[in-house]
PDB file of C-alpha atoms and ligand atoms in Angstrom:
ATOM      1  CA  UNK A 833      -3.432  -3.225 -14.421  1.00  0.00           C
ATOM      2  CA  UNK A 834      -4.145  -4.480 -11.033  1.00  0.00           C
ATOM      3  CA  UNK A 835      -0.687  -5.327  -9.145  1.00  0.00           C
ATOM      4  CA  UNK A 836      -1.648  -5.410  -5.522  1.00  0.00           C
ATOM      5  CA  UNK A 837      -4.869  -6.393  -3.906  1.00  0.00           C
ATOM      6  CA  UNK A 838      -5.497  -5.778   0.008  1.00  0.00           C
ATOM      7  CA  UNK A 839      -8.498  -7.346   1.955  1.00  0.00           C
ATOM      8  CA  UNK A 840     -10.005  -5.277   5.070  1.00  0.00           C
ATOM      9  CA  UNK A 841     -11.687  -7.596   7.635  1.00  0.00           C
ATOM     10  CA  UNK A 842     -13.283  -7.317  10.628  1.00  0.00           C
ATOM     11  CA  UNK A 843     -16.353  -9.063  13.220  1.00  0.00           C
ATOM     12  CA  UNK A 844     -19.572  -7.897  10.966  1.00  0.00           C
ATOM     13  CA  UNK A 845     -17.936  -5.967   7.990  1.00  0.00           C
ATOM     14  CA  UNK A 846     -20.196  -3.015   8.791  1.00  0.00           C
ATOM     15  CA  UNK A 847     -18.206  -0.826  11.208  1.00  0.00           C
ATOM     16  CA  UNK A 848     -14.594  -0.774  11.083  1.00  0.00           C
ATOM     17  CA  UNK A 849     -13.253  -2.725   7.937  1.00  0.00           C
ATOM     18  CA  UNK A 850     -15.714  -0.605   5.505  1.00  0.00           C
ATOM     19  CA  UNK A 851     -14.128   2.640   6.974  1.00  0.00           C
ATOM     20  CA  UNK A 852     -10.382   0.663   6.243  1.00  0.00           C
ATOM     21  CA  UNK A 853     -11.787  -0.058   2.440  1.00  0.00           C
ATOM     22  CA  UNK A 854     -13.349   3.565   2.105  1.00  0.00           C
ATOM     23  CA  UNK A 855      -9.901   5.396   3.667  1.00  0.00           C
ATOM     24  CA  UNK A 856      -7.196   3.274   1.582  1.00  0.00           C
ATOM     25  CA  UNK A 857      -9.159   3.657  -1.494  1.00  0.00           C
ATOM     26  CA  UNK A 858      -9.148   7.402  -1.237  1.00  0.00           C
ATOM     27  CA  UNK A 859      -5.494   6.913  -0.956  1.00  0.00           C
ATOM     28  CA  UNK A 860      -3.666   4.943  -3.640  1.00  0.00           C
ATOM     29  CA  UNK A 861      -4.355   4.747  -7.579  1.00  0.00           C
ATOM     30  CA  UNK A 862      -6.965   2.117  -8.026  1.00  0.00           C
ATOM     31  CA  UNK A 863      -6.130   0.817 -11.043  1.00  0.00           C
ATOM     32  CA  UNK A 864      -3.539   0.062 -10.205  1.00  0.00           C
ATOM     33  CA  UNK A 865      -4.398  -1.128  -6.201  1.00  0.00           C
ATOM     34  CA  UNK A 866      -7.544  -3.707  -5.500  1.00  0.00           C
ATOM     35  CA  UNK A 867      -8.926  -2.886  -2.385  1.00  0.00           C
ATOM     36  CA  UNK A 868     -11.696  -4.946  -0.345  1.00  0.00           C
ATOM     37  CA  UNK A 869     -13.579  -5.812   3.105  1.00  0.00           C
ATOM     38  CA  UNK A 870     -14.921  -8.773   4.570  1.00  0.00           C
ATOM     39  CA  UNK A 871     -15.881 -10.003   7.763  1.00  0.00           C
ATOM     40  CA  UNK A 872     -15.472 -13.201   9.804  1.00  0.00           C
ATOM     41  CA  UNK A 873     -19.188 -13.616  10.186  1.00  0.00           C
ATOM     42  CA  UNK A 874     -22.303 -13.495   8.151  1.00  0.00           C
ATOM     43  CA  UNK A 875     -24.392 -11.317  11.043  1.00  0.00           C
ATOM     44  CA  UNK A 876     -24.737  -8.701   8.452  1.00  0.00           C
ATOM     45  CA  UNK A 877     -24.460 -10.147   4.553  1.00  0.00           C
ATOM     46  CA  UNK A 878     -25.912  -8.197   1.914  1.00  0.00           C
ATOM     47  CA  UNK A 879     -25.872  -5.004   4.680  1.00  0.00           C
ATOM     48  CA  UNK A 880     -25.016  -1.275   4.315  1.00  0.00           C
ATOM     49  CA  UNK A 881     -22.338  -0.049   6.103  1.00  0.00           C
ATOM     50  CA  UNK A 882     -23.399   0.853   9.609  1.00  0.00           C
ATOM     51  CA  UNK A 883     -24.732   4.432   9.489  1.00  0.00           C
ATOM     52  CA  UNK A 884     -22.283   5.762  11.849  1.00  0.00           C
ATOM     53  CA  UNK A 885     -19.302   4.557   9.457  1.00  0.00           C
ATOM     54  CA  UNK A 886     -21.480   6.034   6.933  1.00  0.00           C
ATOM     55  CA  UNK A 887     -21.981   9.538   8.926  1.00  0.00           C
ATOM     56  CA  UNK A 888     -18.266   9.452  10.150  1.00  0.00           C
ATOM     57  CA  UNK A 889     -16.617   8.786   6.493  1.00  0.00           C
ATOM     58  CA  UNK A 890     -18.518  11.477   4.759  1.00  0.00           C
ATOM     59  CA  UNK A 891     -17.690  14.278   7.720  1.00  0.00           C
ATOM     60  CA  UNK A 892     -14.162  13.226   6.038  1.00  0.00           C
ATOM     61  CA  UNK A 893     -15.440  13.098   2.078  1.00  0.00           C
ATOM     62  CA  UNK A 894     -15.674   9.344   1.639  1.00  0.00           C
ATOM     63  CA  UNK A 895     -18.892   7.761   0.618  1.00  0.00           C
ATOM     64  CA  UNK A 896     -19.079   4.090   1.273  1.00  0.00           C
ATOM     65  CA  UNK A 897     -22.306   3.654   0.382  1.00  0.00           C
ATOM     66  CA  UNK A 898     -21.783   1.204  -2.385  1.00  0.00           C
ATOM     67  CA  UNK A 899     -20.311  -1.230  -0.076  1.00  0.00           C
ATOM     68  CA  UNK A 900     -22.303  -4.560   1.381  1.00  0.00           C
ATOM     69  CA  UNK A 901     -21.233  -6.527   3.776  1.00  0.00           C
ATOM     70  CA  UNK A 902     -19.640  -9.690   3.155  1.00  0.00           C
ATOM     71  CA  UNK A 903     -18.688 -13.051   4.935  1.00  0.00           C
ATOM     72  CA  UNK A 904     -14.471 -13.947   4.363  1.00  0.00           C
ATOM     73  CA  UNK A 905     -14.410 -16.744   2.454  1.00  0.00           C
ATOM     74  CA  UNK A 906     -10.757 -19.453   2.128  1.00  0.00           C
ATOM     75  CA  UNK A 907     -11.014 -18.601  -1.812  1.00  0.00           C
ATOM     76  CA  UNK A 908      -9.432 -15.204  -0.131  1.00  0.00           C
ATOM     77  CA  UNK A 909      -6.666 -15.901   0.610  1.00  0.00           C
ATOM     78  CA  UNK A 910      -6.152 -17.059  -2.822  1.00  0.00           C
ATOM     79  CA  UNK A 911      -6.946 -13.656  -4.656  1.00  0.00           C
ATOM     80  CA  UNK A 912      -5.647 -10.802  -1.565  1.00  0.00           C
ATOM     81  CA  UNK A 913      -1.941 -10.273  -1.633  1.00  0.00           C
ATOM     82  CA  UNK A 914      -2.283  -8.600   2.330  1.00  0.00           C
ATOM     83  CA  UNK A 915      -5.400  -9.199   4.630  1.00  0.00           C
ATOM     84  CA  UNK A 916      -5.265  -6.511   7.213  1.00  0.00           C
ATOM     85  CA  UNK A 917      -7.318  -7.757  10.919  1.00  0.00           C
ATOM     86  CA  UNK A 918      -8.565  -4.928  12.916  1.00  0.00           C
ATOM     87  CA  UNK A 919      -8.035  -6.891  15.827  1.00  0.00           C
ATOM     88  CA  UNK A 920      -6.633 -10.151  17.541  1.00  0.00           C
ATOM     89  CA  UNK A 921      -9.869 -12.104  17.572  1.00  0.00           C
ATOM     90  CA  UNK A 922     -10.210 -11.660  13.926  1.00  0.00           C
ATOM     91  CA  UNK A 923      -6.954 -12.402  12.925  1.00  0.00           C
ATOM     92  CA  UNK A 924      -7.376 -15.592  15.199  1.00  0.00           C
ATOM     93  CA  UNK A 925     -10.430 -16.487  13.318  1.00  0.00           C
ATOM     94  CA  UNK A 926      -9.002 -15.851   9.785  1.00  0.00           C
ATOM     95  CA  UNK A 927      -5.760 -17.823  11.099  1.00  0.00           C
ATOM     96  CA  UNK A 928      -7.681 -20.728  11.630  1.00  0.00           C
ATOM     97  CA  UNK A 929      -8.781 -20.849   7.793  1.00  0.00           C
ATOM     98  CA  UNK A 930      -5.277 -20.419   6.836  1.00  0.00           C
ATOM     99  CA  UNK A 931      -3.946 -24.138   5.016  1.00  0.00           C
ATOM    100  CA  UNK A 932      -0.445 -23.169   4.891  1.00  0.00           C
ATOM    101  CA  UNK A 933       1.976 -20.681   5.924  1.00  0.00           C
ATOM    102  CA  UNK A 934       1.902 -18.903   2.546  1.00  0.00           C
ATOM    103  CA  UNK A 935      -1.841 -18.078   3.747  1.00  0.00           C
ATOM    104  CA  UNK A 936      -0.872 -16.965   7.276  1.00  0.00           C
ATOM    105  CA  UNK A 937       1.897 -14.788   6.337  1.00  0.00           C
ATOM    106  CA  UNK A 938      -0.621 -12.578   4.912  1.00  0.00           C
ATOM    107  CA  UNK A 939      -2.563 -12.176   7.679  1.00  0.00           C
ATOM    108  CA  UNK A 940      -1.490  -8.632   9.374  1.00  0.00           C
ATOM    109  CA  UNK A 941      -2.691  -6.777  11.987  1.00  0.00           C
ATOM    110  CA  UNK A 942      -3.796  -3.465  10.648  1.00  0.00           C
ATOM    111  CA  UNK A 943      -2.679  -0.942  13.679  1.00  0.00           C
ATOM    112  CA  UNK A 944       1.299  -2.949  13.276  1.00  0.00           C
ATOM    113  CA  UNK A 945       2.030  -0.783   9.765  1.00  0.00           C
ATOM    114  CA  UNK A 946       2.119   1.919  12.420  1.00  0.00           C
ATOM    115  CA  UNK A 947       5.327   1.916  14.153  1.00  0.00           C
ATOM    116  CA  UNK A 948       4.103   3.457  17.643  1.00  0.00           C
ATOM    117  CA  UNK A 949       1.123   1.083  17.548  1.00  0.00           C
ATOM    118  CA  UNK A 950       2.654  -2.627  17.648  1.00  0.00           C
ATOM    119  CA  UNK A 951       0.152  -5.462  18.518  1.00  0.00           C
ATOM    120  CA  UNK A 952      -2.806  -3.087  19.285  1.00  0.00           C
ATOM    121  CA  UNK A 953      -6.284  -3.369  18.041  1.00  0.00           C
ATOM    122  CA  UNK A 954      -8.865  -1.393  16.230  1.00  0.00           C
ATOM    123  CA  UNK A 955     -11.526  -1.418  19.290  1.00  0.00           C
ATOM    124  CA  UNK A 956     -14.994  -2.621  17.632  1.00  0.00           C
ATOM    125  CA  UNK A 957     -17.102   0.627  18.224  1.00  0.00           C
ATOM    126  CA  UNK A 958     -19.994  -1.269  17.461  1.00  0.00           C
ATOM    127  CA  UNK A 959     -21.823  -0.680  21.395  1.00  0.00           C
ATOM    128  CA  UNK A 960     -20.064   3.210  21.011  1.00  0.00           C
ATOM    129  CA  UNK A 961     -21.206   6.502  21.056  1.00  0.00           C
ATOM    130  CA  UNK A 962     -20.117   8.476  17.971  1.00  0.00           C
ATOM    131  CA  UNK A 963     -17.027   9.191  19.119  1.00  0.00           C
ATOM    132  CA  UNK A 964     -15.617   5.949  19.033  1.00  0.00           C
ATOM    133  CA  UNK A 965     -16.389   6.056  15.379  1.00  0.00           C
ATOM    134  CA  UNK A 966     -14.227   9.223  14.785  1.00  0.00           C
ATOM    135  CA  UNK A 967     -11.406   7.478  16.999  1.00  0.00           C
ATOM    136  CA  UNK A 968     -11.728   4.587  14.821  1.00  0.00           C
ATOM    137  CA  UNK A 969     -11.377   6.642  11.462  1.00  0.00           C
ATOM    138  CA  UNK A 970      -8.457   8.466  13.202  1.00  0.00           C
ATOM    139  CA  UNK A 971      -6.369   5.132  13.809  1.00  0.00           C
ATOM    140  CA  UNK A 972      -7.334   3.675  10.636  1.00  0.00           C
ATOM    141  CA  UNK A 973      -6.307   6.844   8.337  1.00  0.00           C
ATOM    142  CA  UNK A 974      -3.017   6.860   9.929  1.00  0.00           C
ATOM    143  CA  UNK A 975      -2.440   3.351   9.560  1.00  0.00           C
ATOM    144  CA  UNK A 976      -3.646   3.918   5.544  1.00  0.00           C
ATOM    145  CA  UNK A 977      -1.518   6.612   5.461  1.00  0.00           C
ATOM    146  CA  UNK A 978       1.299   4.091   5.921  1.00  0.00           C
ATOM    147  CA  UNK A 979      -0.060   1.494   4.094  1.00  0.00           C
ATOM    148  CA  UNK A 980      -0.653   3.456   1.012  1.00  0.00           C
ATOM    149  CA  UNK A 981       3.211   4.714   1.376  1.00  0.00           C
ATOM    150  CA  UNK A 982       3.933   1.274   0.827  1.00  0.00           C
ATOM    151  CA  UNK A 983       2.390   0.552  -1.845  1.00  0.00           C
TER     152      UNK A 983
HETATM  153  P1  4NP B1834     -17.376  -4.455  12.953  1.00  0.00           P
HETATM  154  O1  4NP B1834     -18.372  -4.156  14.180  1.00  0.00           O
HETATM  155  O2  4NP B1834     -16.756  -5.826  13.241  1.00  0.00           O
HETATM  156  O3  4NP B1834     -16.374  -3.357  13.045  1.00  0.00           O
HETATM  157  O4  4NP B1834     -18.214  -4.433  11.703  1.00  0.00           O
HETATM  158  C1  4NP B1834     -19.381  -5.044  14.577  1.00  0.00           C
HETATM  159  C2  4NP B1834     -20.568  -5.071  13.898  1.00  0.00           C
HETATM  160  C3  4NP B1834     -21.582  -5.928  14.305  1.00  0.00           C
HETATM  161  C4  4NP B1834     -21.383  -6.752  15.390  1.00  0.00           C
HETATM  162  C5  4NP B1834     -20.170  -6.731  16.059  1.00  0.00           C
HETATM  163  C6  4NP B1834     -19.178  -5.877  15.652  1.00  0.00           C
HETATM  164  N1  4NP B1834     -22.431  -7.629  15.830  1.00  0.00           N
HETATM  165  O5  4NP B1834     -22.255  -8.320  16.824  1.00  0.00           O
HETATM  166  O6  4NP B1834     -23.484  -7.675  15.165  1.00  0.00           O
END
């Protein structure tokens, strides 16, 4: 039975919060862990994942091909336990949904679970080369790695 459900969000839910979804998932027991994305606009709804988050997660065995992209909606903060930001603009913009402080205590930034990287963001690679993707799924496995610990 489900026990813990986490919500991955980012700008356009194409680039980095997929990768988040795809990495944690390969990482705890889902049935046991819920895992999700979202983002804090609607630029992309209904969309694939971008194909260099597609490319970047199978060099690393992890499809994420069955994932669309997704506006956040305030009924989230109702079902997610944890909603990890990839950045400060997004957790800004998810803040300002919040309608209590039960809400905006579980609004984390994603890069704080690791210990050496307090109060940095997950830079959008979206305007990258392809190496910013593989940066990207670097900082995000390690900070899965922790999470899933956790959990
Ligand atoms: P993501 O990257 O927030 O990591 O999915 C972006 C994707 C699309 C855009 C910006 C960032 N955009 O402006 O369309």
């Amino acid at each position: 039975m489900i026990h813990t459900r986490i919500l991955m969000v980012c700008l356009g839910n194409i680039c980095r919060s997929p990768l988040a979804e795809g990495i944690l998932k390969s990482k705890v027991n889902n049935d046991f862990i819920y895992v999700d994305s979202a983002g804090t606009s609607a630029f992309h709804s209904g969309e694939l994942p971008d194909q260099r988050s597609i490319k970047v997660a199978k060099t690393h065995g992890i499809d994420i091909t069955n994932q669309r992209s997704r506006q956040f909606i305030t009924n989230d903060f109702a079902v997610f336990d944890t909603i990890y930001v990839m950045d400060k603009s997004n957790e800004r913009n998810i803040i300002a949904l919040a309608k209590n402080d039960i809400d905006r205590k579980k609004v984390k930034l994603i890069l704080n679970e690791i210990p050496t990287s307090k109060d940095k963001d997950v830079p959008d690679p979206y305007y990258d080369e392809d190496d910013g993707f593989e940066k990207v799924y670097q900082m995000l496995d390690h900070a899965c790695t922790e999470i899933a610990k956790k959990i």
